[in-house]
CSV table of C-alpha atoms in Angstrom, one decimal:
chain,number,residue,atom,x,y,z
S,21,MET,CA,67.3,-9.5,-22.7
S,22,GLU,CA,67.5,-10.2,-19.5
S,23,VAL,CA,64.6,-12.9,-18.5
S,24,PRO,CA,63.6,-12.3,-15.0
S,25,GLN,CA,64.0,-15.4,-12.7
S,26,LYS,CA,60.7,-16.8,-11.7
S,27,GLY,CA,59.9,-20.3,-9.8
S,28,GLY,CA,59.3,-23.3,-10.5
S,29,PHE,CA,61.6,-25.9,-12.2
S,30,SER,CA,64.5,-24.9,-14.8
S,31,PHE,CA,64.6,-27.2,-17.2
S,32,ASP,CA,68.0,-26.3,-18.7
S,33,LEU,CA,70.5,-29.3,-18.5
S,34,CYS,CA,67.2,-31.6,-19.6
S,35,ARG,CA,68.8,-31.9,-23.1
S,36,ARG,CA,72.0,-32.2,-21.7
S,37,ASN,CA,71.3,-35.2,-19.1
S,38,GLU,CA,69.2,-37.2,-22.4
S,39,MET,CA,72.9,-35.8,-24.5
S,40,LEU,CA,75.0,-38.4,-21.7
S,41,VAL,CA,72.3,-40.8,-21.6
S,42,SER,CA,72.2,-41.6,-25.0
S,43,LYS,CA,76.4,-41.9,-24.6
S,44,GLY,CA,75.8,-44.4,-21.8
S,45,LEU,CA,75.5,-42.7,-18.1
S,46,ARG,CA,73.5,-44.8,-15.7
S,47,SER,CA,71.6,-42.1,-14.2
S,48,PRO,CA,71.8,-41.6,-10.1
S,49,SER,CA,68.9,-43.9,-8.9
S,50,PHE,CA,66.0,-41.8,-6.2
S,51,LEU,CA,65.8,-43.4,-2.9
S,52,LYS,CA,62.1,-44.8,-3.3
S,53,THR,CA,60.0,-45.0,-0.1
S,54,GLY,CA,58.1,-48.6,-2.0
S,55,THR,CA,55.6,-47.9,0.7
S,56,THR,CA,52.1,-48.8,1.8
S,57,ILE,CA,50.1,-45.2,3.6
S,58,VAL,CA,47.0,-45.2,4.8
S,59,GLY,CA,44.5,-42.9,6.1
S,60,LEU,CA,41.2,-43.8,7.6
S,61,ILE,CA,38.4,-41.4,9.8
S,62,PHE,CA,36.7,-43.0,12.9
S,63,GLN,CA,34.3,-41.6,15.4
S,64,ASP,CA,36.5,-39.0,17.0
S,65,GLY,CA,38.7,-37.9,14.6
S,66,VAL,CA,42.2,-39.4,11.9
S,67,ILE,CA,44.0,-42.5,11.9
S,68,LEU,CA,47.2,-42.4,9.6
S,69,GLY,CA,49.2,-45.7,9.8
S,70,ALA,CA,52.5,-46.2,7.7
S,71,ASP,CA,54.9,-48.8,6.9
S,72,THR,CA,58.7,-48.3,7.8
S,73,ARG,CA,60.5,-49.8,4.3
S,74,ALA,CA,62.7,-47.1,2.0
S,75,THR,CA,64.3,-48.9,-1.3
S,76,GLU,CA,66.5,-48.0,-3.8
S,77,GLY,CA,65.7,-50.1,-6.3
S,78,PRO,CA,65.6,-53.4,-5.3
S,79,ILE,CA,68.0,-52.8,-2.3
S,80,VAL,CA,66.1,-52.1,0.8
S,81,ALA,CA,68.3,-48.6,2.3
S,82,ASP,CA,66.7,-47.9,5.1
S,83,LYS,CA,64.5,-50.6,7.5
S,84,ASN,CA,62.6,-48.4,9.8
S,85,CYS,CA,62.5,-44.8,8.6
S,86,GLU,CA,59.7,-42.4,9.3
S,87,LYS,CA,56.9,-41.9,6.4
S,88,ILE,CA,53.9,-40.1,8.9
S,89,HIS,CA,55.3,-36.3,8.8
S,90,TYR,CA,54.6,-33.5,11.2
S,91,MET,CA,52.6,-30.8,9.6
S,92,ALA,CA,50.9,-28.9,12.8
S,93,PRO,CA,50.2,-29.9,16.0
S,94,ASN,CA,46.9,-31.4,15.0
S,95,ILE,CA,47.8,-32.3,10.5
S,96,TYR,CA,50.2,-35.4,9.9
S,97,CYS,CA,50.8,-36.3,7.0
S,98,CYS,CA,51.6,-39.3,5.1
S,99,GLY,CA,54.2,-39.6,2.3
S,100,ALA,CA,55.1,-42.3,-0.7
S,101,GLY,CA,57.2,-41.6,-3.7
S,102,THR,CA,60.9,-40.3,-3.7
S,103,ALA,CA,61.7,-39.9,0.2
S,104,ALA,CA,63.5,-36.4,-0.7
S,105,ASP,CA,60.4,-34.7,-2.1
S,106,THR,CA,58.0,-36.0,0.3
S,107,GLU,CA,61.0,-34.6,3.1
S,108,ALA,CA,61.3,-31.1,1.7
S,109,VAL,CA,57.2,-30.7,0.2
S,110,THR,CA,56.5,-31.9,3.9
S,111,ASP,CA,59.0,-29.5,5.2
S,112,MET,CA,58.5,-26.6,3.7
S,113,VAL,CA,54.5,-26.3,4.3
S,114,SER,CA,55.3,-26.9,7.4
S,115,SER,CA,56.8,-24.3,8.1
S,116,GLN,CA,54.5,-21.6,5.6
S,117,LEU,CA,51.5,-23.1,8.2
S,118,LYS,CA,53.3,-22.3,10.8
S,119,LEU,CA,54.4,-18.5,9.7
S,120,HIS,CA,50.5,-19.0,8.7
S,121,ARG,CA,49.7,-19.8,12.4
S,122,TYR,CA,52.0,-16.8,13.7
S,123,HIS,CA,50.0,-14.3,11.1
S,124,THR,CA,46.1,-15.3,11.4
S,125,GLY,CA,46.6,-16.7,15.7
S,126,ARG,CA,44.9,-19.2,14.4
S,127,GLU,CA,45.3,-23.3,14.9
S,128,SER,CA,45.6,-24.4,11.3
S,129,ARG,CA,43.1,-26.1,8.8
S,130,VAL,CA,43.7,-28.8,6.3
S,131,VAL,CA,42.4,-27.4,3.2
S,132,THR,CA,44.9,-25.2,4.3
S,133,ALA,CA,47.6,-27.4,3.7
S,134,LEU,CA,46.0,-28.8,1.6
S,135,THR,CA,46.0,-25.8,-0.7
S,136,LEU,CA,49.6,-25.0,-0.2
S,137,LEU,CA,51.5,-28.9,-0.7
S,138,LYS,CA,48.5,-29.5,-4.3
S,139,SER,CA,49.5,-25.8,-6.3
S,140,HIS,CA,53.5,-27.0,-4.8
S,141,LEU,CA,53.3,-29.7,-7.3
S,142,PHE,CA,51.0,-28.8,-9.6
S,143,SER,CA,53.4,-25.6,-10.2
S,144,TYR,CA,56.1,-28.3,-10.9
S,145,GLN,CA,53.9,-30.6,-13.4
S,146,GLY,CA,54.2,-34.4,-11.3
S,147,TYR,CA,58.6,-33.9,-11.1
S,148,VAL,CA,58.5,-33.7,-7.9
S,149,SER,CA,57.4,-37.2,-7.2
S,150,ALA,CA,55.0,-37.0,-3.8
S,151,ALA,CA,52.4,-39.3,-3.0
S,152,LEU,CA,50.5,-37.9,0.1
S,153,VAL,CA,47.8,-39.2,2.2
S,154,LEU,CA,46.7,-35.8,4.5
S,155,GLY,CA,45.1,-36.2,7.8
S,156,GLY,CA,43.9,-33.8,10.6
S,157,VAL,CA,41.2,-32.7,13.0
S,158,ASP,CA,40.4,-29.4,13.1
S,159,VAL,CA,37.9,-26.6,13.9
S,160,THR,CA,35.6,-27.7,11.1
S,161,GLY,CA,36.3,-31.3,11.9
S,162,PRO,CA,38.0,-34.2,10.6
S,163,HIS,CA,39.2,-34.4,7.5
S,164,LEU,CA,41.3,-36.7,4.8
S,165,HIS,CA,42.8,-36.4,1.8
S,166,THR,CA,45.3,-38.3,-0.7
S,167,ILE,CA,47.6,-35.8,-3.3
S,168,TYR,CA,48.9,-37.1,-6.3
S,169,PRO,CA,52.0,-36.3,-7.5
S,170,HIS,CA,50.6,-33.8,-10.4
S,171,GLY,CA,48.8,-32.0,-7.8
S,172,SER,CA,44.7,-33.0,-7.9
S,173,THR,CA,43.5,-34.2,-4.6
S,174,ASP,CA,41.0,-36.1,-3.6
S,175,THR,CA,39.0,-36.4,0.1
S,176,LEU,CA,38.2,-39.3,1.1
S,177,PRO,CA,36.5,-40.7,4.1
S,178,TYR,CA,39.2,-43.6,3.7
S,179,ALA,CA,42.2,-43.6,1.9
S,180,THR,CA,45.5,-45.8,0.6
S,181,MET,CA,49.0,-45.2,-1.2
S,182,GLY,CA,52.2,-45.9,-2.3
S,183,SER,CA,52.9,-49.0,-3.8
S,184,GLY,CA,51.1,-51.7,-1.7
S,185,SER,CA,47.6,-49.2,-1.7
S,186,LEU,CA,46.3,-52.2,-3.2
S,187,ALA,CA,46.6,-54.1,-1.5
S,188,ALA,CA,46.1,-51.6,2.3
S,189,MET,CA,42.4,-51.0,0.1
S,190,ALA,CA,41.6,-54.9,-0.2
S,191,ILE,CA,41.4,-54.9,3.5
S,192,PHE,CA,39.5,-51.5,3.8
S,193,GLU,CA,37.2,-52.2,1.2
S,194,SER,CA,36.1,-55.2,3.5
S,195,LYS,CA,36.1,-54.7,6.7
S,196,TYR,CA,35.8,-50.7,7.1
S,197,ARG,CA,32.2,-48.9,8.4
S,198,GLU,CA,30.9,-45.3,9.2
S,199,GLY,CA,31.8,-44.3,12.9
S,200,MET,CA,34.3,-47.0,14.4
S,201,SER,CA,35.9,-47.4,17.4
S,202,ARG,CA,39.5,-46.2,18.2
S,203,ASP,CA,40.2,-48.9,19.2
S,204,GLU,CA,38.9,-50.6,16.1
S,205,GLY,CA,40.8,-47.5,14.0
S,206,ILE,CA,43.7,-48.7,15.0
S,207,LYS,CA,42.9,-52.1,14.8
S,208,LEU,CA,41.8,-51.6,10.9
S,209,VAL,CA,44.7,-49.0,10.0
S,210,ALA,CA,47.6,-52.1,10.8
S,211,GLU,CA,45.9,-54.4,9.9
S,212,ALA,CA,46.0,-52.9,6.1
S,213,ILE,CA,49.9,-51.9,7.2
S,214,LEU,CA,50.2,-55.3,7.3
S,215,SER,CA,48.9,-56.5,5.1
S,216,GLY,CA,51.4,-54.5,2.3
S,217,VAL,CA,54.3,-55.6,4.6
S,218,PHE,CA,53.2,-58.8,3.9
S,219,ASN,CA,52.7,-59.0,0.4
S,220,ASP,CA,54.1,-56.2,-1.2
S,221,LEU,CA,57.8,-56.2,-1.9
S,222,GLY,CA,58.2,-52.9,-1.2
S,223,SER,CA,56.8,-52.2,1.8
S,224,GLY,CA,58.0,-54.0,5.0
S,225,SER,CA,59.2,-54.3,8.5
S,226,ASN,CA,57.6,-52.0,10.8
S,227,VAL,CA,53.8,-50.2,11.2
S,228,ASP,CA,53.6,-46.6,12.2
S,229,ILE,CA,50.3,-45.1,13.6
S,230,CYS,CA,49.0,-41.6,14.2
S,231,VAL,CA,45.8,-41.3,15.7
S,232,ILE,CA,44.5,-37.0,15.7
S,233,THR,CA,41.6,-35.6,17.7
S,234,LYS,CA,40.2,-33.0,18.7
S,235,GLY,CA,42.6,-31.3,21.1
S,236,ASN,CA,44.8,-34.6,20.8
S,237,THR,CA,47.5,-36.2,18.5
S,238,GLU,CA,49.4,-39.4,19.5
S,239,TYR,CA,52.3,-41.1,17.1
S,240,LEU,CA,52.3,-44.4,18.5
S,241,ARG,CA,56.3,-44.8,16.3
S,242,ASN,CA,56.4,-48.7,15.3
S,243,HIS,CA,52.9,-49.8,17.3
S,244,LEU,CA,54.2,-52.9,15.2
S,245,SER,CA,57.5,-55.0,15.1
S,246,PRO,CA,56.0,-58.4,13.3
S,247,ASN,CA,59.6,-58.9,11.3
S,248,PRO,CA,62.1,-59.0,13.9
S,249,ARG,CA,65.7,-60.4,12.9
S,250,THR,CA,66.3,-64.0,14.0
S,251,TYR,CA,69.0,-65.8,12.6
S,252,PRO,CA,71.9,-65.3,14.4
S,253,GLN,CA,71.0,-65.3,18.1
S,254,LYS,CA,74.5,-63.7,19.7
S,255,GLY,CA,75.6,-62.1,16.3
S,256,TYR,CA,78.5,-62.6,14.4
S,257,THR,CA,82.7,-61.6,15.0
S,258,PHE,CA,85.0,-60.9,12.5
S,259,SER,CA,88.8,-62.3,13.1
S,260,LYS,CA,91.8,-59.9,11.8
S,261,LYS,CA,92.7,-60.3,8.3
S,262,THR,CA,94.3,-57.5,7.7
S,263,GLU,CA,98.3,-57.2,9.2
S,264,VAL,CA,100.3,-53.9,8.9
S,265,LEU,CA,103.3,-54.8,7.4
S,266,LEU,CA,105.2,-51.4,7.1
S,267,THR,CA,104.4,-47.8,9.3
S,268,LYS,CA,106.5,-45.4,7.9
S,269,ILE,CA,105.3,-41.4,8.7
S,270,THR,CA,106.6,-39.5,6.0
S,271,PRO,CA,106.3,-35.6,7.2
S,272,LEU,CA,104.6,-32.8,4.9
S,273,ARG,CA,107.5,-30.5,3.4
S,274,GLU,CA,106.3,-27.1,4.3
S,275,ILE,CA,106.5,-25.4,0.8
S,276,VAL,CA,104.5,-22.7,1.9
S,277,PRO,CA,106.1,-19.6,5.2
S,278,VAL,CA,104.1,-19.9,7.7
S,279,ILE,CA,103.9,-16.2,8.9
S,280,GLU,CA,103.1,-15.9,12.9
S,281,GLY,CA,100.7,-14.3,14.7
S,282,GLY,CA,97.2,-12.7,13.0
S,283,ASP,CA,96.7,-10.7,9.2
S,284,ALA,CA,98.1,-12.9,7.4
S,285,MET,CA,95.3,-13.2,5.2
S,286,GLU,CA,94.6,-9.3,5.0
S,287,GLU,CA,96.6,-7.6,2.7
Y,29,MET,CA,64.2,-41.4,-36.9
Y,30,THR,CA,64.8,-43.6,-33.9
Y,31,LYS,CA,64.8,-47.2,-34.1
Y,32,GLN,CA,61.9,-49.3,-33.1
Y,33,GLN,CA,62.4,-51.2,-29.7
Y,34,ALA,CA,60.0,-54.4,-28.7
Y,35,ASN,CA,57.3,-53.4,-26.1
Y,36,TRP,CA,57.1,-57.3,-25.7
Y,37,SER,CA,60.1,-59.5,-24.0
Y,38,PRO,CA,60.0,-63.1,-23.7
Y,39,TYR,CA,61.7,-63.0,-20.4
Y,40,ASP,CA,61.0,-61.8,-16.1
Y,41,ASN,CA,62.8,-62.5,-13.8
Y,42,ASN,CA,61.6,-63.7,-10.5
Y,43,GLY,CA,64.1,-63.0,-7.8
Y,44,GLY,CA,65.6,-64.9,-5.0
Y,45,THR,CA,69.1,-66.1,-4.0
Y,46,CYS,CA,71.1,-69.1,-4.2
Y,47,VAL,CA,74.4,-69.8,-2.7
Y,48,ALA,CA,77.1,-72.9,-2.7
Y,49,VAL,CA,79.8,-74.1,-0.7
Y,50,ALA,CA,82.2,-76.8,-0.6
Y,51,GLY,CA,84.3,-78.4,2.0
Y,52,ALA,CA,86.3,-81.0,2.3
Y,53,ASP,CA,84.0,-84.5,2.4
Y,54,TYR,CA,80.6,-82.0,1.9
Y,55,CYS,CA,79.1,-79.6,-0.5
Y,56,VAL,CA,76.4,-77.7,0.9
Y,57,ILE,CA,73.8,-75.4,-1.5
Y,58,ALA,CA,71.1,-73.3,-0.4
Y,59,ALA,CA,68.5,-71.2,-1.9
Y,60,ASP,CA,65.4,-68.9,-0.7
Y,61,THR,CA,61.9,-70.2,-1.8
Y,62,ARG,CA,60.5,-66.7,-2.8
Y,63,MET,CA,59.1,-66.4,-6.3
Y,64,SER,CA,58.0,-63.2,-7.5
Y,65,THR,CA,57.3,-61.0,-9.7
Y,66,GLY,CA,58.0,-57.4,-10.0
Y,67,TYR,CA,57.0,-56.0,-6.3
Y,68,ASN,CA,54.6,-58.6,-5.9
Y,69,ILE,CA,55.0,-62.6,-4.3
Y,70,LEU,CA,54.1,-65.3,-6.6
Y,71,THR,CA,54.8,-68.2,-3.8
Y,72,ARG,CA,56.7,-68.4,-0.6
Y,73,ASP,CA,57.6,-71.9,-0.7
Y,74,TYR,CA,59.1,-72.6,-5.0
Y,75,SER,CA,62.3,-75.1,-4.5
Y,76,LYS,CA,65.2,-73.3,-7.4
Y,77,ILE,CA,67.1,-76.1,-5.7
Y,78,ILE,CA,67.1,-79.9,-8.5
Y,79,LYS,CA,69.2,-83.3,-8.0
Y,80,LEU,CA,70.3,-83.8,-11.3
Y,81,ALA,CA,73.1,-86.9,-10.0
Y,82,ASP,CA,73.2,-89.1,-7.3
Y,83,ARG,CA,76.3,-86.3,-6.0
Y,84,CYS,CA,75.1,-83.6,-7.4
Y,85,VAL,CA,73.1,-80.4,-7.1
Y,86,MET,CA,71.8,-77.4,-9.0
Y,87,ALA,CA,70.6,-74.0,-7.8
Y,88,SER,CA,69.0,-71.2,-10.3
Y,89,SER,CA,67.5,-68.4,-9.7
Y,90,GLY,CA,66.3,-66.1,-12.9
Y,91,PHE,CA,63.4,-66.6,-14.8
Y,92,GLN,CA,62.2,-69.8,-13.4
Y,93,ALA,CA,60.1,-70.8,-16.8
Y,94,ASP,CA,63.1,-70.8,-18.5
Y,95,VAL,CA,65.3,-72.7,-15.3
Y,96,ARG,CA,62.5,-75.5,-15.6
Y,97,ALA,CA,63.3,-76.0,-18.8
Y,98,LEU,CA,67.1,-76.2,-18.0
Y,99,GLN,CA,66.2,-78.5,-15.8
Y,100,LYS,CA,64.3,-81.3,-17.9
Y,101,VAL,CA,66.7,-80.8,-20.5
Y,102,LEU,CA,69.7,-81.7,-18.1
Y,103,ALA,CA,67.8,-84.5,-16.5
Y,104,SER,CA,66.7,-86.3,-20.0
Y,105,ARG,CA,70.5,-85.6,-21.1
Y,106,HIS,CA,71.5,-87.0,-17.6
Y,107,LEU,CA,68.9,-90.6,-18.3
Y,108,ILE,CA,70.8,-91.3,-21.4
Y,109,TYR,CA,73.8,-90.6,-20.4
Y,110,GLN,CA,73.3,-93.3,-17.5
Y,111,HIS,CA,71.7,-96.3,-20.6
Y,112,GLN,CA,74.8,-95.3,-22.3
Y,113,HIS,CA,77.4,-95.2,-20.2
Y,114,ASN,CA,75.8,-97.9,-17.0
Y,115,LYS,CA,76.9,-95.0,-14.4
Y,116,GLN,CA,75.7,-91.6,-12.9
Y,117,MET,CA,77.2,-88.5,-14.5
Y,118,SER,CA,79.8,-87.0,-12.1
Y,119,CYS,CA,79.4,-83.7,-11.2
Y,120,PRO,CA,82.4,-81.9,-13.4
Y,121,ALA,CA,80.9,-84.2,-16.3
Y,122,MET,CA,77.5,-82.4,-15.3
Y,123,GLY,CA,78.9,-79.5,-14.8
Y,124,GLN,CA,80.6,-79.8,-18.7
Y,125,LEU,CA,77.4,-80.1,-19.3
Y,126,LEU,CA,75.8,-77.4,-18.0
Y,127,SER,CA,78.0,-75.1,-19.7
Y,128,ASN,CA,77.4,-76.8,-22.8
Y,129,THR,CA,73.7,-76.4,-23.2
Y,130,LEU,CA,73.8,-72.8,-22.0
Y,131,TYR,CA,76.4,-71.8,-24.8
Y,132,TYR,CA,73.8,-74.2,-27.3
Y,133,LYS,CA,71.1,-71.0,-26.6
Y,134,ARG,CA,74.0,-68.6,-26.9
Y,135,PHE,CA,71.2,-66.4,-29.5
Y,136,PHE,CA,68.2,-66.4,-27.2
Y,137,PRO,CA,69.8,-67.3,-23.7
Y,138,TYR,CA,67.9,-69.5,-20.8
Y,139,TYR,CA,67.4,-66.5,-17.7
Y,140,SER,CA,69.0,-68.7,-15.4
Y,141,PHE,CA,71.3,-68.0,-13.3
Y,142,ASN,CA,73.4,-71.7,-11.7
Y,143,VAL,CA,74.9,-72.7,-9.3
Y,144,LEU,CA,76.3,-76.3,-9.3
Y,145,GLY,CA,77.8,-78.4,-6.1
Y,146,GLY,CA,78.7,-81.9,-5.2
Y,147,LEU,CA,81.0,-84.4,-4.8
Y,148,ASP,CA,84.4,-84.7,-7.7
Y,149,SER,CA,85.4,-88.7,-8.4
Y,150,GLU,CA,87.5,-87.9,-5.2
Y,151,GLY,CA,85.3,-86.9,-2.8
Y,152,LYS,CA,86.1,-83.7,-2.2
Y,153,GLY,CA,83.4,-81.2,-2.5
Y,154,CYS,CA,83.5,-79.2,-5.4
Y,155,VAL,CA,81.5,-75.9,-6.6
Y,156,PHE,CA,80.2,-75.1,-9.9
Y,157,THR,CA,79.4,-71.5,-11.1
Y,158,TYR,CA,77.5,-70.7,-14.6
Y,159,ASP,CA,77.1,-67.5,-16.1
Y,160,ALA,CA,73.4,-67.0,-17.9
Y,161,VAL,CA,75.5,-68.2,-20.7
Y,162,GLY,CA,77.5,-70.8,-20.0
Y,163,SER,CA,81.0,-69.3,-18.9
Y,164,TYR,CA,81.8,-71.5,-15.8
Y,165,GLU,CA,84.4,-72.2,-13.6
Y,166,ARG,CA,85.3,-74.5,-10.4
Y,167,VAL,CA,85.0,-72.7,-7.1
Y,168,GLY,CA,85.3,-72.9,-3.3
Y,169,TYR,CA,81.7,-71.5,-3.3
Y,170,SER,CA,79.9,-69.0,-5.2
Y,171,SER,CA,76.7,-67.2,-4.2
Y,172,GLN,CA,74.2,-66.0,-7.8
Y,173,GLY,CA,70.9,-64.3,-8.3
Y,174,SER,CA,69.4,-60.5,-7.0
Y,175,GLY,CA,71.3,-61.1,-3.2
Y,176,ALA,CA,74.3,-62.2,-4.9
Y,177,THR,CA,75.9,-59.1,-4.7
Y,178,LEU,CA,75.6,-58.7,-1.5
Y,179,ILE,CA,76.0,-62.4,0.0
Y,180,MET,CA,79.6,-62.8,-2.4
Y,181,PRO,CA,81.8,-60.2,-0.2
Y,182,PHE,CA,80.7,-61.7,3.4
Y,183,LEU,CA,81.3,-65.1,1.4
Y,184,ASP,CA,84.8,-63.8,0.7
Y,185,ASN,CA,85.6,-61.9,3.9
Y,186,GLN,CA,84.8,-65.5,5.6
Y,187,LEU,CA,86.2,-67.6,3.0
Y,188,LYS,CA,88.9,-66.9,0.9
Y,189,SER,CA,92.6,-66.6,2.2
Y,190,PRO,CA,94.0,-63.1,2.9
Y,191,SER,CA,97.0,-62.8,0.8
Y,192,PRO,CA,98.7,-64.9,-1.3
Y,193,LEU,CA,102.1,-63.9,-1.9
Y,194,LEU,CA,102.2,-63.9,2.6
Y,195,LEU,CA,100.5,-67.7,3.3
Y,196,PRO,CA,101.0,-70.7,1.3
Y,197,ALA,CA,98.1,-71.2,-1.2
Y,198,LYS,CA,95.0,-72.5,-0.2
Y,199,ASP,CA,92.7,-75.1,-2.0
Y,200,ALA,CA,89.8,-74.7,-3.4
Y,201,VAL,CA,87.4,-75.9,-0.7
Y,202,THR,CA,87.1,-74.1,2.6
Y,203,PRO,CA,88.3,-75.9,5.6
Y,204,LEU,CA,85.3,-74.8,7.6
Y,205,SER,CA,83.0,-78.2,8.8
Y,206,GLU,CA,80.0,-79.4,7.8
Y,207,SER,CA,78.2,-77.7,10.6
Y,208,GLU,CA,80.1,-74.7,10.4
Y,209,ALA,CA,79.5,-73.7,6.7
Y,210,ILE,CA,75.8,-74.5,7.2
Y,211,ASP,CA,75.5,-71.8,10.1
Y,212,LEU,CA,77.6,-69.6,7.4
Y,213,VAL,CA,74.9,-70.0,4.9
Y,214,LYS,CA,72.1,-69.1,7.6
Y,215,THR,CA,73.9,-66.5,8.1
Y,216,CYS,CA,74.2,-64.9,4.7
Y,217,PHE,CA,70.7,-65.8,4.1
Y,218,ALA,CA,69.7,-63.7,7.0
Y,219,SER,CA,71.3,-61.1,6.1
Y,220,ALA,CA,70.2,-61.0,2.4
Y,221,THR,CA,66.9,-61.0,3.3
Y,222,GLU,CA,67.2,-57.9,5.9
Y,223,ARG,CA,68.3,-55.6,2.3
Y,224,ASP,CA,67.3,-57.1,-1.1
Y,225,ILE,CA,63.2,-57.3,-1.5
Y,226,TYR,CA,63.7,-60.4,-3.5
Y,227,THR,CA,65.0,-62.8,-1.1
Y,228,GLY,CA,63.4,-63.8,1.8
Y,229,ASP,CA,60.2,-66.3,3.1
Y,230,LYS,CA,62.2,-69.6,3.7
Y,231,LEU,CA,65.3,-71.2,3.3
Y,232,GLU,CA,66.3,-74.8,1.7
Y,233,ILE,CA,70.0,-75.9,2.5
Y,234,VAL,CA,70.5,-78.9,1.2
Y,235,ILE,CA,74.2,-81.4,2.2
Y,236,LEU,CA,75.8,-83.4,0.1
Y,237,ASN,CA,78.2,-85.4,2.3
Y,238,GLY,CA,79.6,-89.9,1.9
Y,239,SER,CA,76.7,-90.5,3.5
Y,240,GLY,CA,74.3,-88.8,1.3
Y,241,ILE,CA,72.0,-86.2,0.9
Y,242,ARG,CA,70.6,-84.6,3.0
Y,243,ARG,CA,67.7,-81.0,3.4
Y,244,GLU,CA,67.1,-78.6,6.3
Y,245,GLU,CA,65.3,-75.3,6.3
Y,246,MET,CA,64.7,-71.9,7.6
Y,247,ASP,CA,62.5,-69.5,8.5
Y,248,LEU,CA,63.3,-66.0,6.4
Y,249,ARG,CA,61.1,-62.7,7.3
Y,250,LYS,CA,58.2,-62.3,5.1
Y,251,ASP,CA,58.1,-58.9,4.3
């Protein structure tokens, strides 16, 4: 009896994958964003922050990637975990929110994005490895949420996620106050991300910040760049070490008769 | 019924990278000073380089507790040698001693990836490169550690002779001058630091030549 196609993960290949691993196959590693991502609520709205290093195991794959994803003009989402998963899930929900805006004729609400994200992640039982910090300002006010890969969520005044979350949270727990001004908020978020950048090996490079207030969003890409490359100053030249010994051009023999003029494919 | 596996390992990896380059009358040994465990940094200022004899210096990355134990064994054996032979050990002799010491623990190895650098009896630069159980080879240059896979191809490109068939066979040592070799090593580490999370903080360089031993330092990225 044919079982109708349903949504969700297809586990058909899992047994075969396990067998291959036991035979010695090295499964490809995922590009993870080691990451420090933070969010906090201040007087006029929400500030999100993120580092810019993407790692593949111990190697830095991208020194300046973007971890603060657009969801709606008034909602942004930071992503930690498997890079492909955070990209895909935020893009998908962003599109769903746009269609919803067309349908309702209203500005998107943060709780809508929250519900769409958490139900998607829950249905994949944690296999979509995306840990998110979702923040935005809508008609009901400023909101900040964390979303875990299995689909649970928290609503918080300040939040951190990723491998550098402990380093960043140490800063927040010491210095966070309610009702901070914009400049104080940006300074604290930057300090938290820098703590992750320098003390966590999975995070590094630059600091990205996004300030969301009622009616206005500012995306400060590379707000801080505290890790410039200083050596060598003038760059490097590579001397030509290859030598051309012989150049030989062999025209390809025609095997297939070439039919002139149109219609060769038809028939 | 699957075999029961150990859930405790006696080893840890403290990361880091080491490089050594041999010249006609000098030897450059360098290592970063970052010591880490997992995703955390233990210290930004740990020396992985040790002077074993007057003209013999070793740099080791891997599990620093094993590295420290290995250094102590070698230092102690060198002292005994000095008492028995009334002279310092030559670099090739120390090279053989290190290999034997590592193989002695073939079935519970020192988790230590070493490069030995110094001057041989003729005063020419020599570099020996090792695996964890003592297999070694005299070479003109080598790198070990977490950034080795990033640095070795670059050193091959800059130092290896293009083809042994076309040109006369090159000596093991590089024709570069001492300052050029130091510049090359600094470039290696600056580049490895960009892409390897376990390499960074500071670079420690030790230069051995006819006039003695010299140390240099350079700051690296701290993220």
